[in-house]
Structures are given as C-alpha cells and as structure tokens.
Amino acid sequence: MELKEVLRFADEKVFSTTGKHLDDLQEAILKEVLQGRKYATKVAQDRDCSEGYVRVAASELWKILSKVFDEDVTKVNIRAILERAKFYTNFSSSVVSDNITVKNINICQERARSPTEPQNPQQTSKKPHIDLGDAPEIFSFFDRTSELSSLENWITQEHTRLIALLGISGIGKTTLSLSLIDRIKTQFDYVIYRSLRFSPTLDATLTNLLQIFSQQSEIPQNIETKIAQILDYLRKNRCLIVLDDVQMLFGSGQLAGQYKTGHEDYQLFFKLIAEVCHQSCLILNSWEKPREIARLSKDNHPVRCFVLGSLGEAAKEILNSQKLSDEETWSTLIDIYQGNPLWLEFTATLIQDLFGGRVSEFLQCEMPILDEGLQSQLSQPFGRLTQPELAVMVHLANQPEPVAVSQIFNKIPFSPSEIVNAVRALGNRFLLEAIEEEKITLFSLNPVLKQYVKTQSS
Ligand SMILES: Nc1ncnc2c1ncn2[C@@H]1O[C@H](COP(=O)(O)OP(=O)(O)O)[C@@H](O)[C@H]1O
Ligand SMILES: [Mg+2]
C-alpha cells in the first residue's frame, strides 16, 4: 500500500472516531514511523522543536490510535494494524493472486473487525479442538524461555499470520513448536499439528485440514474451493496450525527453498495465508528457508521468520539427564556441538557407551568426533546440495579462518554468480556461519560441519 494512501486512511479513521483530523505534527510522526525510520530526531529537526516534545506527541498519538483501532498501537505494529484494518474495510469477494483466482471467499467484508475479536466470542473457548496427528510426545523440555515469549508475542499480540520457524536439523524446532502449542492452546478454537515428512501434495494437506474443520460434511473436489474453505475457517475461527518438516516440499540438487515438481502450489497457499485477512496463525517448521517468506516479510505482511539457535547453557540439562560426569567441561562440549540438542544427545550416548560418561576423557580425542547417528542426520541436507554449494562447502572446510565471498572466486571452478548464489543458498539451509568484520561479511563452517565435510570429501 502507498504511504499516502495509508496516511489518508489513518486520518479518515481518526476523524470518524474522534471528529478531529490528524494535525501536522501527528502526520509527520506517522509518516516517519511508517517508513521504518527513527522519527524523533528527524521530526524535531524539521519542525525546530525538541525531541522530547515530539516523543510526547507520539505517545499521545499512539493512545488515540489505540482507541480508534481498539488494540494496543505502537510504532512497531502501526503499519501492520493500518494495513490490516484497510484490508478489512476494502476487501470484497475475490482474491487474485499468481494467476489463480480464489472465488467467493467472502473475506472480512461484514465489518471492520479486529482479528483478535472472534466472530462469535464464545468460539474462543477454553477447550480448543486439538488434533496433533502424529506429533512426537515431548518428555523433557528445557529453557527456550525467550524464544517462547517472542513467538507467543508475535502470535497473540501482533497477530502474525505466517511464521517460519527455521534452523538446522536437530536444533529443536519440532520440540519448541509443540511446547508453544501447549503454552497458548487455550487461546484458540482449533490447534493442529501435521508433519509434511512424506511430502504430501497441497491437495492432500488441504483435504486433511478440512476433515478436521468440517468433521462430517463433504470435502469439495476442486482445489480452489478447498483453499477458499480453509481460508474461511481461518477467518471464522482462531486457529493455530503447525506444518512441520516443510523442507520435504523442496527439491534436491537445486538452490534452497525451491518447491519440488507437483508441490509448487504450496507457495500460493502460504502467500494467501499471509495476505488474506483472517484471525489465525500458520507456523512452518523447516531446515530450508522457503523462498517466498523473505519476500512476504519484507512487504510488511504479518509474516515473520524465527531462526532457532543453540540451546545454550540449558543443554547441560541434556547432559545431566544422560548422567554424564565432569560437569566443569560441559560448556566446552556444548560449544563444540553448537548447543544442538540432537547432536548433543547422540554425542552424550557415545560418551556414555565408550567413555563411561566421562566428558573430559572424551574431549581428549581430536575434536569433534561425529557419532554415526549424527553423520546420518547431516547426510540429509548434504544430499540436497548443488555442485557449486558442495564446492563452496569443501573450500570452506579447508580454510583455517573465515573468508569473504570474493576470496572464494577463482578458487573453485564456478563463476562468481554461481558462487554468490551457492553461498546464499547455503545460508538459507543454515549451513554457514556469517560474521561481520570491518565492513566485510566473512563466512565459515562450524567445527561439526567442517569435520563432516572433510570426512565425506576425503
Ligand atoms: N528445549 C529442549 N529441551 C530438551 N530437549 C530438546 C529441546 N529441544 C530439542 N530437544 C531434543 O533434541 C532433539 C531434536 O529436537 P527436534 O525438535 O526434533 O529438532 P528439529 O525439529 O529442529 O529437527 C529431540 O530429541 C528433542 O527431544
Ligand atoms: Mg523436526
């Protein structure tokens, strides 16, 4: 949406509620904030007043807008709230996207309704319909406190419609999403978890979801109607849906995040979930970043990416539960294995089996040692790499220090464009570490991946 259009819309809404238009100062603040800029300095300079004065005016403005839109408005969420509200007001009966028209969805046209406000307030009962399918049972869950509260905030406060929960295999995406479900399930009408590990077609996934929503009623044949019905359910009910193992929709031997033949229509479905107005949230777990996510989140849609990292100190609980000894050396072990819970579980079992649980004795071996199970885990993402990606990995595995992309040019038999695209794809598969050093981005492999690549290429 154009900036001018958003400003005009905000002004109209304020006028219709308060009977007053936005004044020049309020409009100037809004203009800066909507462009993602730090407003106080710029507005104060332009208007020759103090930053403090502008901040007070801004805080008054957020109060007015909170009243107008009936939810907490801040500089962080104002754009999303305005766009969503405008969408509610404008949206008519069809959504046209990527050459497919989803007809008669009848989205959000009844009245401008806040997505937090269920159509029938009784629908958000304390007893949601929960269908977790074949989700693994979680026996122990450590920490992830800040991750859980960020995700909860995005879903319940910011009404994010599409979240990509990303990170290398074993880092804890499935576990975290199930724990999140447990934490916030009572705020939903429907809570659904499905794994896409067998790469179902979109048609099969939609049918599966519709069976949960519609119970006994007949499922339509036509995929357009299926999509329209799902969107209708997401609009009328507050639903939390986790689709796990989304990486299984992507092909191998091509750059990261590209859909396999026959699965391309997921892209449109995810786009509609992000763009169409509804009150639900879809979480996609994947160890490859879906291509459209980056674009959608840049376009100011309520879409977010969360890249899950090390479990940190809490990983000691894993070592503790596996009854390892030499606690003073656990931090070293966690660092080497990147705080990846699965890598640590494999390694802890190995230490228990061969070293009587003594971590210091294990650490005397040349590090890192890769357990067979860990190697087989890594073989999955590695089996998908393109030739240029493999060459970049092998090159980086043999570098003692991080290197810039330009330092890889001419070192492997691929063109600069191929190398740049390969580095980016490896980033989207979470196989590279990037650090900023004196205005240069340097890339390297973590010790586990380095060791794995060396073992495979020797
Ligand atoms: N926060 C956590 N606390 C305890 N164990 C965890 C935690 N996160 C992950 N794990 C364990 O690590 C392993 C891999 O986690 P999983 O969620 O399957 O990773 P991913 O889905 O990213 O591949 C599982 O055995 C899981 O029990
Ligand atoms: Mg998983």
Tab-separated table of C-alpha atoms and ligand atoms in Angstrom:
chain	number	residue	atom	x	y	z
A	1	MET	CA	0.000	0.000	0.000
A	2	GLU	CA	1.224	3.504	-0.836
A	3	LEU	CA	2.358	5.644	2.083
A	4	LYS	CA	-0.037	8.438	1.103
A	5	GLU	CA	-2.914	6.006	0.998
A	6	VAL	CA	-2.097	4.620	4.459
A	7	LEU	CA	-1.838	8.129	5.901
A	8	ARG	CA	-5.149	9.159	4.358
A	9	PHE	CA	-6.781	6.019	5.704
A	10	ALA	CA	-5.389	6.660	9.222
A	11	ASP	CA	-6.665	10.218	9.102
A	12	GLU	CA	-10.138	9.101	7.984
A	13	LYS	CA	-10.328	6.549	10.795
A	14	VAL	CA	-9.196	9.072	13.409
A	15	PHE	CA	-11.709	11.605	12.121
A	16	SER	CA	-14.569	9.109	12.129
A	17	THR	CA	-13.883	8.181	15.767
A	18	THR	CA	-12.754	11.471	17.329
A	19	GLY	CA	-14.239	14.058	14.974
A	20	LYS	CA	-10.752	15.572	14.560
A	21	HIS	CA	-8.211	15.179	11.773
A	22	LEU	CA	-4.568	14.340	12.450
A	23	ASP	CA	-2.592	17.558	12.941
A	24	ASP	CA	0.642	18.301	11.043
A	25	LEU	CA	2.886	17.037	13.833
A	26	GLN	CA	0.963	13.768	14.211
A	27	GLU	CA	1.040	13.259	10.448
A	28	ALA	CA	4.806	13.930	10.336
A	29	ILE	CA	5.430	11.375	13.120
A	30	LEU	CA	3.254	8.783	11.422
A	31	LYS	CA	4.962	9.361	8.091
A	32	GLU	CA	8.419	8.686	9.537
A	33	VAL	CA	7.324	5.663	11.565
A	34	LEU	CA	5.514	4.114	8.601
A	35	GLN	CA	8.735	4.328	6.638
A	36	GLY	CA	10.510	2.434	9.409
A	37	ARG	CA	12.618	5.486	10.374
A	38	LYS	CA	13.594	6.838	13.780
A	39	TYR	CA	11.058	9.604	13.887
A	40	ALA	CA	12.032	11.795	16.865
A	41	THR	CA	15.271	13.346	15.577
A	42	LYS	CA	14.019	13.949	12.039
A	43	VAL	CA	10.651	15.441	13.034
A	44	ALA	CA	12.262	17.589	15.745
A	45	GLN	CA	14.818	18.936	13.233
A	46	ASP	CA	12.207	19.637	10.528
A	47	ARG	CA	9.936	21.437	12.947
A	48	ASP	CA	12.601	23.110	15.031
A	49	CYS	CA	11.372	21.707	18.329
A	50	SER	CA	12.817	19.344	20.934
A	51	GLU	CA	12.879	15.567	20.547
A	52	GLY	CA	11.164	15.284	23.930
A	53	TYR	CA	8.248	17.335	22.644
A	54	VAL	CA	7.924	15.060	19.588
A	55	ARG	CA	8.026	11.939	21.776
A	56	VAL	CA	5.241	13.236	23.993
A	57	ALA	CA	3.152	13.987	20.894
A	58	ALA	CA	3.900	10.498	19.576
A	59	SER	CA	2.817	8.852	22.793
A	60	GLU	CA	-0.449	10.822	22.636
A	61	LEU	CA	-0.874	9.728	19.013
A	62	TRP	CA	-0.460	6.017	19.886
A	63	LYS	CA	-3.139	6.462	22.560
A	64	ILE	CA	-5.558	7.982	20.055
A	65	LEU	CA	-4.839	5.258	17.501
A	66	SER	CA	-5.195	2.526	20.153
A	67	LYS	CA	-8.677	3.874	20.857
A	68	VAL	CA	-9.531	4.113	17.157
A	69	PHE	CA	-8.397	0.553	16.356
A	70	ASP	CA	-9.364	-0.947	19.693
A	71	GLU	CA	-5.972	-2.543	20.283
A	72	ASP	CA	-2.579	-1.501	21.606
A	73	VAL	CA	-0.920	0.573	18.877
A	74	THR	CA	2.827	1.241	18.995
A	75	LYS	CA	5.395	2.408	16.470
A	76	VAL	CA	6.284	-1.259	15.915
A	77	ASN	CA	2.862	-2.530	14.916
A	78	ILE	CA	1.179	0.575	13.490
A	79	ARG	CA	1.837	-0.244	9.855
A	80	ALA	CA	0.543	-3.794	10.144
A	81	ILE	CA	-2.542	-2.606	12.026
A	82	LEU	CA	-3.353	0.086	9.481
A	83	GLU	CA	-2.875	-2.256	6.535
A	84	ARG	CA	-4.953	-4.941	8.146
A	85	ALA	CA	-7.732	-2.513	9.016
A	86	LYS	CA	-7.729	-1.130	5.489
A	87	PHE	CA	-7.845	-4.637	4.150
A	88	TYR	CA	-10.900	-5.413	6.267
A	89	THR	CA	-12.599	-2.316	5.005
A	90	ASN	CA	-11.765	-2.782	1.354
A	91	PHE	CA	-11.751	-6.441	0.756
A	92	SER	CA	-14.509	-7.668	-1.479
A	93	SER	CA	-15.320	-11.105	-2.716
A	94	SER	CA	-12.308	-12.282	-4.625
A	95	VAL	CA	-8.608	-12.667	-4.152
A	96	VAL	CA	-6.494	-12.698	-7.249
A	97	SER	CA	-3.017	-13.965	-6.884
A	98	ASP	CA	-0.414	-15.662	-9.025
A	99	ASN	CA	-2.832	-16.398	-11.861
A	100	ILE	CA	-5.277	-18.205	-9.609
A	101	THR	CA	-8.496	-16.583	-8.536
A	102	VAL	CA	-9.942	-17.885	-5.338
A	103	LYS	CA	-13.561	-17.029	-5.800
A	104	ASN	CA	-16.250	-16.131	-3.329
A	105	ILE	CA	-14.142	-16.421	-0.244
A	106	ASN	CA	-16.162	-13.595	1.217
A	107	ILE	CA	-13.300	-12.392	3.300
A	108	CYS	CA	-13.717	-9.915	6.134
A	109	GLN	CA	-16.456	-7.991	4.472
A	110	GLU	CA	-19.062	-8.000	7.176
A	111	ARG	CA	-17.486	-5.183	9.137
A	112	ALA	CA	-14.121	-3.840	10.145
A	113	ARG	CA	-13.360	-6.322	12.878
A	114	SER	CA	-10.180	-6.649	14.827
A	115	PRO	CA	-8.566	-10.042	14.206
A	116	THR	CA	-8.453	-10.576	17.958
A	117	GLU	CA	-12.182	-10.312	18.148
A	118	PRO	CA	-13.716	-13.662	17.304
A	119	GLN	CA	-16.827	-13.628	15.170
A	120	ASN	CA	-18.668	-15.314	17.944
A	121	PRO	CA	-16.864	-14.548	21.204
A	122	GLN	CA	-17.943	-17.885	22.655
A	123	GLN	CA	-15.945	-19.624	19.949
A	124	THR	CA	-12.640	-18.924	21.706
A	125	SER	CA	-13.444	-21.359	24.447
A	126	LYS	CA	-11.032	-22.763	26.959
A	127	LYS	CA	-11.427	-26.118	25.270
A	128	PRO	CA	-9.983	-25.898	21.794
A	129	HIS	CA	-10.326	-28.675	19.262
A	130	ILE	CA	-6.807	-30.125	19.325
A	131	ASP	CA	-5.529	-32.509	16.678
A	132	LEU	CA	-1.786	-33.104	16.856
A	133	GLY	CA	-1.795	-36.084	14.488
A	134	ASP	CA	1.474	-37.971	14.776
A	135	ALA	CA	3.368	-35.298	16.711
A	136	PRO	CA	6.122	-36.784	18.875
A	137	GLU	CA	5.483	-36.831	22.593
A	138	ILE	CA	7.786	-34.436	24.432
A	139	PHE	CA	9.268	-35.977	27.571
A	140	SER	CA	11.649	-33.223	28.566
A	141	PHE	CA	11.773	-29.609	27.582
A	142	PHE	CA	14.490	-27.249	28.749
A	143	ASP	CA	14.544	-23.462	28.650
A	144	ARG	CA	13.744	-21.686	25.325
A	145	THR	CA	12.036	-19.095	27.510
A	146	SER	CA	12.862	-16.089	25.354
A	147	GLU	CA	12.061	-17.969	22.135
A	148	LEU	CA	8.669	-18.971	23.508
A	149	SER	CA	7.805	-15.482	24.639
A	150	SER	CA	8.817	-13.927	21.291
A	151	LEU	CA	6.702	-16.426	19.388
A	152	GLU	CA	3.795	-16.014	21.766
A	153	ASN	CA	4.015	-12.260	21.416
A	154	TRP	CA	4.039	-12.433	17.620
A	155	ILE	CA	1.002	-14.678	17.608
A	156	THR	CA	-1.155	-13.284	20.361
A	157	GLN	CA	-0.189	-9.592	20.406
A	158	GLU	CA	0.949	-8.845	16.879
A	159	HIS	CA	-1.433	-11.231	15.130
A	160	THR	CA	1.242	-12.614	12.856
A	161	ARG	CA	-0.431	-14.869	10.299
A	162	LEU	CA	2.555	-16.787	8.998
A	163	ILE	CA	5.692	-17.713	10.942
A	164	ALA	CA	8.613	-19.677	9.572
A	165	LEU	CA	10.412	-21.465	12.403
A	166	LEU	CA	13.779	-22.222	10.876
A	167	GLY	CA	17.083	-23.815	11.798
A	168	ILE	CA	19.339	-26.747	11.128
A	169	SER	CA	18.017	-30.254	11.734
A	170	GLY	CA	18.073	-31.268	15.411
A	171	ILE	CA	18.132	-27.725	16.796
A	172	GLY	CA	14.678	-28.188	18.363
A	173	LYS	CA	12.018	-26.783	16.000
A	174	THR	CA	9.515	-29.604	16.481
A	175	THR	CA	10.005	-29.623	20.237
A	176	LEU	CA	9.688	-25.847	20.508
A	177	SER	CA	6.556	-25.662	18.376
A	178	LEU	CA	4.856	-28.380	20.429
A	179	SER	CA	5.794	-26.627	23.632
A	180	LEU	CA	4.412	-23.387	22.192
A	181	ILE	CA	1.161	-25.160	21.371
A	182	ASP	CA	0.939	-26.376	24.933
A	183	ARG	CA	1.524	-22.876	26.243
A	184	ILE	CA	-1.032	-20.972	24.163
A	185	LYS	CA	-3.576	-23.585	23.066
A	186	THR	CA	-6.421	-22.245	25.204
A	187	GLN	CA	-6.453	-19.053	23.160
A	188	PHE	CA	-7.553	-20.929	20.048
A	189	ASP	CA	-10.601	-22.680	18.675
A	190	TYR	CA	-8.506	-25.154	16.696
A	191	VAL	CA	-4.942	-26.322	17.270
A	192	ILE	CA	-3.495	-28.563	14.594
A	193	TYR	CA	-0.066	-30.119	14.058
A	194	ARG	CA	0.841	-32.015	10.895
A	195	SER	CA	4.205	-33.189	9.622
A	196	LEU	CA	4.811	-32.986	5.866
A	197	ARG	CA	7.619	-35.559	6.125
A	198	PHE	CA	6.157	-37.674	3.308
A	199	SER	CA	5.808	-34.647	1.015
A	200	PRO	CA	2.018	-34.736	0.615
A	201	THR	CA	0.552	-32.696	-2.220
A	202	LEU	CA	-1.202	-29.467	-1.284
A	203	ASP	CA	-4.465	-31.130	-2.229
A	204	ALA	CA	-3.857	-33.927	0.306
A	205	THR	CA	-2.852	-31.468	3.050
A	206	LEU	CA	-5.917	-29.305	2.451
A	207	THR	CA	-8.195	-32.345	2.495
A	208	ASN	CA	-6.619	-33.409	5.763
A	209	LEU	CA	-7.176	-29.978	7.303
A	210	LEU	CA	-10.746	-29.772	6.018
A	211	GLN	CA	-11.510	-33.149	7.560
A	212	ILE	CA	-10.561	-31.684	10.934
A	213	PHE	CA	-12.546	-28.495	10.430
A	214	SER	CA	-15.643	-29.812	8.759
A	215	GLN	CA	-15.908	-33.149	10.596
A	216	GLN	CA	-18.712	-34.952	8.769
A	217	SER	CA	-19.508	-32.634	5.873
A	218	GLU	CA	-18.411	-33.368	2.349
A	219	ILE	CA	-14.984	-32.193	1.192
A	220	PRO	CA	-15.024	-30.442	-2.186
A	221	GLN	CA	-13.043	-31.936	-5.072
A	222	ASN	CA	-11.746	-28.738	-6.518
A	223	ILE	CA	-8.519	-27.330	-5.007
A	224	GLU	CA	-9.652	-23.718	-5.432
A	225	THR	CA	-12.748	-24.417	-3.367
A	226	LYS	CA	-10.666	-26.270	-0.793
A	227	ILE	CA	-8.382	-23.242	-0.374
A	228	ALA	CA	-11.374	-20.939	-0.155
A	229	GLN	CA	-12.972	-23.097	2.524
A	230	ILE	CA	-9.778	-23.295	4.581
A	231	LEU	CA	-9.397	-19.514	4.460
A	232	ASP	CA	-12.984	-19.198	5.545
A	233	TYR	CA	-12.340	-21.437	8.568
A	234	LEU	CA	-9.231	-19.438	9.424
A	235	ARG	CA	-11.310	-16.278	9.287
A	236	LYS	CA	-14.226	-17.510	11.327
A	237	ASN	CA	-12.166	-19.370	13.945
A	238	ARG	CA	-8.918	-18.620	15.684
A	239	CYS	CA	-6.708	-21.484	14.579
A	240	LEU	CA	-3.087	-22.338	15.263
A	241	ILE	CA	-1.692	-24.703	12.651
A	242	VAL	CA	1.859	-26.053	12.688
A	243	LEU	CA	3.092	-27.632	9.471
A	244	ASP	CA	6.334	-29.392	10.320
A	245	ASP	CA	9.091	-30.692	8.022
A	246	VAL	CA	8.234	-28.197	5.298
A	247	GLN	CA	11.737	-28.813	3.859
A	248	MET	CA	10.322	-32.053	2.431
A	249	LEU	CA	8.424	-29.945	-0.116
A	250	PHE	CA	11.707	-28.701	-1.554
A	251	GLY	CA	13.744	-30.460	-4.198
A	252	SER	CA	17.326	-31.609	-4.070
A	253	GLY	CA	20.101	-30.569	-6.416
A	254	GLN	CA	18.581	-27.120	-6.772
A	255	LEU	CA	19.085	-23.928	-4.808
A	256	ALA	CA	17.499	-23.840	-1.336
A	257	GLY	CA	13.769	-23.426	-0.801
A	258	GLN	CA	12.554	-24.377	-4.299
A	259	TYR	CA	9.448	-26.497	-4.445
A	260	LYS	CA	9.553	-29.976	-5.962
A	261	THR	CA	7.554	-30.579	-9.094
A	262	GLY	CA	3.920	-31.038	-8.142
A	263	HIS	CA	4.315	-29.057	-4.910
A	264	GLU	CA	4.620	-25.530	-6.305
A	265	ASP	CA	1.069	-24.620	-5.342
A	266	TYR	CA	2.052	-24.609	-1.643
A	267	GLN	CA	3.767	-21.336	-2.450
A	268	LEU	CA	0.457	-19.743	-3.405
A	269	PHE	CA	-1.268	-21.225	-0.365
A	270	PHE	CA	1.341	-19.778	2.011
A	271	LYS	CA	1.127	-16.445	0.205
A	272	LEU	CA	-2.635	-16.369	0.669
A	273	ILE	CA	-2.272	-17.215	4.358
A	274	ALA	CA	-0.010	-14.179	4.670
A	275	GLU	CA	-2.054	-11.810	2.543
A	276	VAL	CA	-5.662	-12.639	3.164
A	277	CYS	CA	-7.228	-11.245	6.283
A	278	HIS	CA	-8.054	-13.826	8.985
A	279	GLN	CA	-7.535	-14.383	12.692
A	280	SER	CA	-5.339	-17.496	12.624
A	281	CYS	CA	-1.654	-18.350	12.527
A	282	LEU	CA	0.238	-20.877	10.435
A	283	ILE	CA	3.700	-21.938	11.624
A	284	LEU	CA	6.020	-23.571	9.109
A	285	ASN	CA	8.949	-25.557	10.530
A	286	SER	CA	11.767	-26.112	8.093
A	287	TRP	CA	15.518	-26.580	7.767
A	288	GLU	CA	15.396	-24.750	4.465
A	289	LYS	CA	14.054	-21.245	4.257
A	290	PRO	CA	11.028	-21.128	1.934
A	291	ARG	CA	11.775	-18.589	-0.779
A	292	GLU	CA	8.573	-16.580	-0.573
A	293	ILE	CA	8.877	-15.985	3.183
A	294	ALA	CA	11.660	-13.433	2.891
A	295	ARG	CA	9.730	-11.527	0.240
A	296	LEU	CA	6.443	-11.584	2.148
A	297	SER	CA	8.027	-10.400	5.394
A	298	LYS	CA	9.701	-7.519	3.561
A	299	ASP	CA	6.366	-6.465	2.082
A	300	ASN	CA	5.036	-5.590	5.533
A	301	HIS	CA	2.695	-8.530	5.680
A	302	PRO	CA	2.155	-10.053	9.121
A	303	VAL	CA	4.843	-12.636	8.399
A	304	ARG	CA	7.912	-13.408	10.493
A	305	CYS	CA	10.922	-15.704	10.447
A	306	PHE	CA	12.414	-17.144	13.582
A	307	VAL	CA	15.816	-18.775	13.246
A	308	LEU	CA	16.375	-21.114	16.142
A	309	GLY	CA	19.901	-21.253	17.542
A	310	SER	CA	21.872	-23.041	20.257
A	311	LEU	CA	20.091	-24.285	23.365
A	312	GLY	CA	22.984	-22.680	25.271
A	313	GLU	CA	23.571	-23.422	28.947
A	314	ALA	CA	20.257	-25.282	29.170
A	315	ALA	CA	21.841	-28.031	27.073
A	316	LYS	CA	23.603	-29.031	30.310
A	317	GLU	CA	20.253	-30.476	31.371
A	318	ILE	CA	20.501	-32.876	28.437
A	319	LEU	CA	23.974	-33.975	29.556
A	320	ASN	CA	22.704	-34.252	33.105
A	321	SER	CA	19.764	-36.412	32.068
A	322	GLN	CA	22.233	-38.701	30.258
A	323	LYS	CA	24.206	-38.973	33.510
A	324	LEU	CA	27.497	-37.658	32.168
A	325	SER	CA	30.247	-36.611	34.596
A	326	ASP	CA	32.953	-33.857	34.671
A	327	GLU	CA	30.453	-31.026	34.756
A	328	GLU	CA	33.229	-28.408	34.554
A	329	THR	CA	33.875	-29.475	30.933
A	330	TRP	CA	30.254	-29.491	29.754
A	331	SER	CA	30.345	-25.936	28.397
A	332	THR	CA	33.224	-26.917	26.084
A	333	LEU	CA	31.248	-29.892	24.814
A	334	ILE	CA	28.160	-27.733	24.244
A	335	ASP	CA	30.230	-25.159	22.322
A	336	ILE	CA	31.776	-27.764	20.046
A	337	TYR	CA	28.385	-29.284	19.244
A	338	GLN	CA	26.812	-25.847	18.756
A	339	GLY	CA	24.246	-26.311	21.518
A	340	ASN	CA	22.322	-28.511	19.074
A	341	PRO	CA	20.174	-30.769	21.299
A	342	LEU	CA	20.130	-33.670	18.854
A	343	TRP	CA	23.895	-33.551	18.183
A	344	LEU	CA	24.456	-33.450	21.942
A	345	GLU	CA	22.088	-36.360	22.534
A	346	PHE	CA	23.988	-38.510	20.008
A	347	THR	CA	27.339	-37.479	21.466
A	348	ALA	CA	26.213	-37.990	25.075
A	349	THR	CA	25.142	-41.566	24.261
A	350	LEU	CA	28.515	-42.164	22.627
A	351	ILE	CA	30.327	-40.788	25.697
A	352	GLN	CA	28.221	-42.993	27.932
A	353	ASP	CA	28.858	-46.098	25.799
A	354	LEU	CA	32.609	-45.711	25.224
A	355	PHE	CA	33.937	-43.406	27.939
A	356	GLY	CA	31.824	-44.385	30.939
A	357	GLY	CA	30.145	-40.971	30.767
A	358	ARG	CA	33.436	-39.090	31.372
A	359	VAL	CA	33.328	-35.947	29.246
A	360	SER	CA	36.926	-34.877	29.963
A	361	GLU	CA	38.250	-38.199	28.701
A	362	PHE	CA	36.134	-37.855	25.550
A	363	LEU	CA	37.398	-34.296	24.991
A	364	GLN	CA	40.969	-35.593	24.869
A	365	CYS	CA	40.175	-37.127	21.468
A	366	GLU	CA	40.743	-34.948	18.436
A	367	MET	CA	37.538	-32.897	18.254
A	368	PRO	CA	34.926	-33.085	17.024
A	369	ILE	CA	34.083	-36.774	16.944
A	370	LEU	CA	30.962	-37.403	14.883
A	371	ASP	CA	28.719	-40.187	16.061
A	372	GLU	CA	27.262	-42.351	13.286
A	373	GLY	CA	23.717	-41.156	14.010
A	374	LEU	CA	24.846	-37.538	13.802
A	375	GLN	CA	26.541	-38.209	10.445
A	376	SER	CA	23.434	-39.801	9.081
A	377	GLN	CA	21.385	-36.747	10.205
A	378	LEU	CA	23.767	-34.462	8.328
A	379	SER	CA	23.633	-36.587	5.207
A	380	GLN	CA	20.064	-35.382	4.583
A	381	PRO	CA	20.747	-31.683	3.984
A	382	PHE	CA	24.079	-32.506	2.322
A	383	GLY	CA	22.397	-34.886	-0.100
A	384	ARG	CA	20.461	-31.918	-1.461
A	385	LEU	CA	23.320	-29.562	-2.276
A	386	THR	CA	24.057	-28.373	-5.806
A	387	GLN	CA	27.569	-28.833	-7.232
A	388	PRO	CA	28.576	-25.183	-6.575
A	389	GLU	CA	27.244	-25.425	-2.995
A	390	LEU	CA	29.262	-28.610	-2.401
A	391	ALA	CA	32.378	-26.977	-3.817
A	392	VAL	CA	31.919	-23.941	-1.535
A	393	MET	CA	31.482	-26.241	1.478
A	394	VAL	CA	34.621	-28.222	0.660
A	395	HIS	CA	36.583	-24.998	0.130
A	396	LEU	CA	35.372	-23.510	3.445
A	397	ALA	CA	36.043	-26.758	5.321
A	398	ASN	CA	39.718	-26.379	4.432
A	399	GLN	CA	40.077	-22.735	5.493
A	400	PRO	CA	41.558	-22.104	8.937
A	401	GLU	CA	39.839	-18.675	9.131
A	402	PRO	CA	36.507	-17.259	7.898
A	403	VAL	CA	36.645	-15.873	4.336
A	404	ALA	CA	34.764	-13.301	2.256
A	405	VAL	CA	32.771	-14.451	-0.785
A	406	SER	CA	35.206	-12.715	-3.132
A	407	GLN	CA	38.023	-14.809	-1.670
A	408	ILE	CA	36.294	-17.934	-2.968
A	409	PHE	CA	36.250	-16.618	-6.574
A	410	ASN	CA	38.811	-18.420	-8.752
A	411	LYS	CA	39.445	-20.986	-6.011
A	412	ILE	CA	36.719	-23.330	-7.231
A	413	PRO	CA	35.703	-23.935	-10.859
A	414	PHE	CA	32.454	-21.942	-10.788
A	415	SER	CA	31.578	-18.435	-11.926
A	416	PRO	CA	31.226	-15.591	-9.380
A	417	SER	CA	27.427	-15.637	-9.887
A	418	GLU	CA	27.268	-19.357	-9.210
A	419	ILE	CA	29.396	-18.919	-6.098
A	420	VAL	CA	27.351	-15.997	-4.778
A	421	ASN	CA	24.107	-17.920	-5.293
A	422	ALA	CA	25.598	-21.008	-3.684
A	423	VAL	CA	26.702	-19.044	-0.591
A	424	ARG	CA	23.262	-17.536	-0.285
A	425	ALA	CA	21.579	-20.944	-0.663
A	426	LEU	CA	23.870	-22.448	1.988
A	427	GLY	CA	22.830	-19.598	4.284
A	428	ASN	CA	19.181	-20.446	3.598
A	429	ARG	CA	19.952	-24.031	4.635
A	430	PHE	CA	21.631	-22.798	7.862
A	431	LEU	CA	24.887	-24.499	6.960
A	432	LEU	CA	27.067	-21.369	7.053
A	433	GLU	CA	28.142	-19.013	9.792
A	434	ALA	CA	28.411	-15.363	8.792
A	435	ILE	CA	30.236	-12.705	10.765
A	436	GLU	CA	30.638	-9.005	10.066
A	437	GLU	CA	34.210	-7.812	10.436
A	438	GLU	CA	35.333	-4.321	9.499
A	439	LYS	CA	32.547	-3.861	6.971
A	440	ILE	CA	33.154	-7.244	5.351
A	441	THR	CA	30.994	-10.318	5.737
A	442	LEU	CA	33.049	-13.402	6.395
A	443	PHE	CA	31.797	-16.980	6.097
A	444	SER	CA	32.882	-20.173	7.797
A	445	LEU	CA	31.650	-23.616	8.804
A	446	ASN	CA	31.129	-24.653	12.395
A	447	PRO	CA	33.509	-27.401	13.629
A	448	VAL	CA	30.936	-30.200	13.288
A	449	LEU	CA	30.084	-29.351	9.675
A	450	LYS	CA	33.764	-28.814	8.871
A	451	GLN	CA	34.579	-32.264	10.184
A	452	TYR	CA	31.648	-33.820	8.338
A	453	VAL	CA	32.640	-32.253	5.014
A	454	LYS	CA	36.245	-33.340	5.457
A	455	THR	CA	35.165	-36.916	6.233
A	456	GLN	CA	32.912	-37.005	3.176
A	457	SER	CA	35.361	-35.458	0.740
A	458	SER	CA	38.452	-37.431	1.796
B	1	LIG	N1	14.377	-27.403	24.535
B	1	LIG	C1	14.665	-28.709	24.547
B	1	LIG	N2	14.772	-29.387	25.711
B	1	LIG	C2	15.055	-30.691	25.730
B	1	LIG	N3	15.281	-31.426	24.632
B	1	LIG	C3	15.187	-30.815	23.443
B	1	LIG	C4	14.887	-29.429	23.332
B	1	LIG	N4	14.860	-29.095	22.036
B	1	LIG	C5	15.135	-30.204	21.346
B	1	LIG	N5	15.330	-31.245	22.182
B	1	LIG	C6	15.654	-32.632	21.802
B	1	LIG	O1	16.502	-32.577	20.666
B	1	LIG	C7	16.101	-33.497	19.670
B	1	LIG	C8	15.848	-32.776	18.375
B	1	LIG	O2	14.764	-31.871	18.555
B	1	LIG	P1	13.707	-31.598	17.391
B	1	LIG	O3	12.678	-30.695	17.984
B	1	LIG	O4	13.250	-32.882	16.805
B	1	LIG	O5	14.611	-30.807	16.351
B	1	LIG	P2	14.224	-30.325	14.860
B	1	LIG	O6	12.738	-30.403	14.732
B	1	LIG	O7	14.770	-28.954	14.764
B	1	LIG	O8	14.950	-31.255	13.932
B	1	LIG	C9	14.879	-34.217	20.213
B	1	LIG	O9	15.278	-35.468	20.715
B	1	LIG	C10	14.401	-33.351	21.335
B	1	LIG	O10	13.847	-34.100	22.374
B	2	MG	MG	11.598	-31.554	13.452
